[in-house]
CSV table of C-alpha atoms in Angstrom, one decimal:
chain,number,residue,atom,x,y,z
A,1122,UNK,CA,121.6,117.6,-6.3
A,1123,UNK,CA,118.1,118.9,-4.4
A,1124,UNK,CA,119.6,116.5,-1.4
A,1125,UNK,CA,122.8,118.5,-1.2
A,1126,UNK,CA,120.4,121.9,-1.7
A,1127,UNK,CA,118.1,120.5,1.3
A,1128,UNK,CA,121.0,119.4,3.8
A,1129,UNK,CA,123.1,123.0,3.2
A,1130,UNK,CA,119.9,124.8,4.3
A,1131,UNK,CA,119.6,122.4,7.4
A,1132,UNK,CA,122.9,123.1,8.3
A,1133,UNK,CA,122.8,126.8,7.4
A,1134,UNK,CA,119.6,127.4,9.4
A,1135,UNK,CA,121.7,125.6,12.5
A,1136,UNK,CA,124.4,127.6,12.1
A,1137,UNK,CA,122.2,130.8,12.1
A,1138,UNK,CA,120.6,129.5,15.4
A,1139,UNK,CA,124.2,128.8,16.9
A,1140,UNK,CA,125.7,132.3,15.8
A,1141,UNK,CA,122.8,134.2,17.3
A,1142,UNK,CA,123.1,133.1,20.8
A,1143,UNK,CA,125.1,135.3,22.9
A,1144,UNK,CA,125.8,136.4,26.6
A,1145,UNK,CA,122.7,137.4,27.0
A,1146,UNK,CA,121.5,134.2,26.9
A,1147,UNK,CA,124.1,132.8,29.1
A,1148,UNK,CA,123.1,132.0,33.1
A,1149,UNK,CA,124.6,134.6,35.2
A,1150,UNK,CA,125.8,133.4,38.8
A,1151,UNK,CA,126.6,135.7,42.3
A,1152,UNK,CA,129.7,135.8,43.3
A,1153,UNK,CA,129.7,135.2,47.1
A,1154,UNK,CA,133.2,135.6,48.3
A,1155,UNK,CA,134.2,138.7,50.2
A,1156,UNK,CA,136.4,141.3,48.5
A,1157,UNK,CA,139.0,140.8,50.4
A,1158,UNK,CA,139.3,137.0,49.1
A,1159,UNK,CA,138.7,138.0,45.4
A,1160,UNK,CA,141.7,140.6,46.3
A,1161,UNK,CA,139.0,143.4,44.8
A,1162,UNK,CA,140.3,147.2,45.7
A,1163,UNK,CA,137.5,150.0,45.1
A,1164,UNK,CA,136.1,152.9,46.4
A,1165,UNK,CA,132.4,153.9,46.6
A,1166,UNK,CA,131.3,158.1,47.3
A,1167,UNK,CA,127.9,158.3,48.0
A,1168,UNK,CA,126.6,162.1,48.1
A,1169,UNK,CA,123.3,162.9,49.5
A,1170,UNK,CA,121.9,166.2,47.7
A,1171,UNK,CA,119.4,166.4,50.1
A,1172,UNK,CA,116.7,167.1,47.4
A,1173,UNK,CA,115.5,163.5,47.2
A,1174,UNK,CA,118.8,162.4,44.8
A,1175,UNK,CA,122.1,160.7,45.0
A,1176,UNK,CA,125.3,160.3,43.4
A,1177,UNK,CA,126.9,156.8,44.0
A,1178,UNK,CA,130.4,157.3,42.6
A,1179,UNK,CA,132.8,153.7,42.1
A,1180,UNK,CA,136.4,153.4,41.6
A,1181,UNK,CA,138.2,150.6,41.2
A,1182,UNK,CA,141.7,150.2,41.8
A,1183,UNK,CA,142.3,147.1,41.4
A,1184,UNK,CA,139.8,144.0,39.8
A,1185,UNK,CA,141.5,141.3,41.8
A,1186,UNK,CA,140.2,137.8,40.8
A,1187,UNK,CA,137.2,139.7,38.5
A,1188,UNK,CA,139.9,140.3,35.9
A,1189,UNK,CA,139.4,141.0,33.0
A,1190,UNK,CA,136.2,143.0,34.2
A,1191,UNK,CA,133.7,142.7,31.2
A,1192,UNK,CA,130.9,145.5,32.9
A,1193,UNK,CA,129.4,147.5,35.6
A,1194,UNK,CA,125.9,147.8,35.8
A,1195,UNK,CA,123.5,149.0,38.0
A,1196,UNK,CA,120.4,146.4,39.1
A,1197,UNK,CA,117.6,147.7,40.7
A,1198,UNK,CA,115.4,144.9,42.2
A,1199,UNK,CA,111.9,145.0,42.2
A,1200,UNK,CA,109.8,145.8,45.7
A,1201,UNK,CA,108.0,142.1,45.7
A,1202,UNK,CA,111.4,140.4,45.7
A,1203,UNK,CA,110.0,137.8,43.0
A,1204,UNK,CA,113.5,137.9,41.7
A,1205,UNK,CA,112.3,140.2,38.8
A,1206,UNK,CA,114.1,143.7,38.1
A,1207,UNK,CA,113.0,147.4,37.8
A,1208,UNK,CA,115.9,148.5,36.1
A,1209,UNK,CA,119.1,146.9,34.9
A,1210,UNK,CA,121.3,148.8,32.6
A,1211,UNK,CA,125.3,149.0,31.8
A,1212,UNK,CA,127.1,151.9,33.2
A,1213,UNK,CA,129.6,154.0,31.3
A,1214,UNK,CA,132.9,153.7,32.5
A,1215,UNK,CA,135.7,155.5,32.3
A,1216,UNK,CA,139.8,154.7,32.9
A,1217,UNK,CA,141.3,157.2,34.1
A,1218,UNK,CA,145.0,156.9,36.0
A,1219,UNK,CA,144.7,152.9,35.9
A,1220,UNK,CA,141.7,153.1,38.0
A,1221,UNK,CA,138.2,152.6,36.2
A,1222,UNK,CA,135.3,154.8,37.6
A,1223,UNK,CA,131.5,154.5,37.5
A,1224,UNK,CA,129.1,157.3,38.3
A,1225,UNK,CA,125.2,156.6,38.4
A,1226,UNK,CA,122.7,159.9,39.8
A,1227,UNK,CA,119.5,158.0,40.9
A,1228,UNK,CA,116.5,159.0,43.1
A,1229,UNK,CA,117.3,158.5,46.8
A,1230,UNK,CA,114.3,155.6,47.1
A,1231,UNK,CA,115.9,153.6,44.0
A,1232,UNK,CA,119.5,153.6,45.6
A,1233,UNK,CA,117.8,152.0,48.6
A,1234,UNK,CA,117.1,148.9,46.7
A,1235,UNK,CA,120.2,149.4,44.1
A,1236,UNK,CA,123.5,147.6,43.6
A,1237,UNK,CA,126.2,147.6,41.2
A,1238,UNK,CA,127.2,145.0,39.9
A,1239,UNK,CA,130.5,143.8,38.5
A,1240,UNK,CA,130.2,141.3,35.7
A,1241,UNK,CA,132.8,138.9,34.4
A,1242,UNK,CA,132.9,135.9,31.9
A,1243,UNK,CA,136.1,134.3,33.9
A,1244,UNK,CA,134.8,131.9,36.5
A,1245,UNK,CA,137.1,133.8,39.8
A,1246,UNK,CA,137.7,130.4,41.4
A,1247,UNK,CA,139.1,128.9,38.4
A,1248,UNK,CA,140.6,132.0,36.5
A,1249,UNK,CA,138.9,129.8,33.3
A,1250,UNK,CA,136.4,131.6,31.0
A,1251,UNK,CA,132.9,129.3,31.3
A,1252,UNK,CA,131.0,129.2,28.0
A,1253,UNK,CA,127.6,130.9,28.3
A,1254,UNK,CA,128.4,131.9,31.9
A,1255,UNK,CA,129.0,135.3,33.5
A,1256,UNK,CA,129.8,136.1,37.0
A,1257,UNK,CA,129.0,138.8,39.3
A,1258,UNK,CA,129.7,140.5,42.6
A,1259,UNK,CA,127.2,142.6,44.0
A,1260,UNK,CA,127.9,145.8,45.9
A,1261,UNK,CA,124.5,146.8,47.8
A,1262,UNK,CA,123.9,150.9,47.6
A,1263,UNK,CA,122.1,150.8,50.8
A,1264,UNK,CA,124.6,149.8,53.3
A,1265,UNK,CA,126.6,153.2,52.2
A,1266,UNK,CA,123.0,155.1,52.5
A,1267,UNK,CA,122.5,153.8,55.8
A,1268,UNK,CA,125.9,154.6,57.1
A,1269,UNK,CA,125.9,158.6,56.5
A,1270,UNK,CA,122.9,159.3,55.5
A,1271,UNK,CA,123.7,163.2,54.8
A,1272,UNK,CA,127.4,163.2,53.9
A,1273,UNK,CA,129.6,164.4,51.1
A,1274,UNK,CA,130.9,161.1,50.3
A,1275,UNK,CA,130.6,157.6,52.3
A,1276,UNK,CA,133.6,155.4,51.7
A,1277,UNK,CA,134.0,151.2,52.9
């Protein structure tokens, strides 16, 4: 009987360990394919309030290969470029006439270094959901910054 008692803790403790890992702990990989071959359709507004701030505004139209599109989140890489992160937190998003919009308001030196990131748990070249994998495709802040640098929206 204490041999049964012993083995069903062993196997409860492992079955603990195994329900507790999540995404989190999964590797995440860059997705280097243009948009154009991942058949991704968005929009990004950039507004400059001239007082040091800016509004980065995303709309997607269309996921493309990304589908289903788990999150957006906004990365902000550290200054040593060691690999490590200033800031990395989940946007709120928001459907609204089948397209899904983002909107982030971040200091003007931040969105230099910032990118949003669109994060999926299907692999885009196989369409197959990887266990503890996640994918992402990385849309750099600063290339809209650079290209009006006091407009009322910026849009590639």
């Amino acid at each position: 009987m204490f041999a049964h008692r012993k083995a069903a803790l062993c196997l409860g403790i492992v079955l603990s360990l195994l329900a507790s890992t999540n995404v989190a702990s999964a590797l995440g990989f860059q997705i280097g394919d243009s948009k154009e071959k991942l058949g991704l359709k968005y929009d990004l507004q950039l507004t400059d309030h001239g007082t040091g701030r800016v509004t980065v505004n995303l709309t997607i139209d269309d996921p493309g290969k990304l589908k289903p599109l788990q999150s957006v989140w906004l990365v902000i890489p550290a200054e040593s470029g060691t690999g490590y992160v200033d800031l990395s937190i989940e946007l709120a998003t928001h459907k609204t006439d089948g397209q899904l919009r983002v909107r982030a308001h971040l200091k003007k030196e931040l969105a230099e270094r910032a990118q949003l990131q669109l994060r999926t748990l299907t692999n885009p070249r196989t369409g197959q959901v990887e266990l503890l994998s996640w994918f992402y495709y990385v849309i750099p802040i600063k290339e809209y910054l650079e290209s009006k640098p006091r407009s009322g929206g910026t849009s590639k």
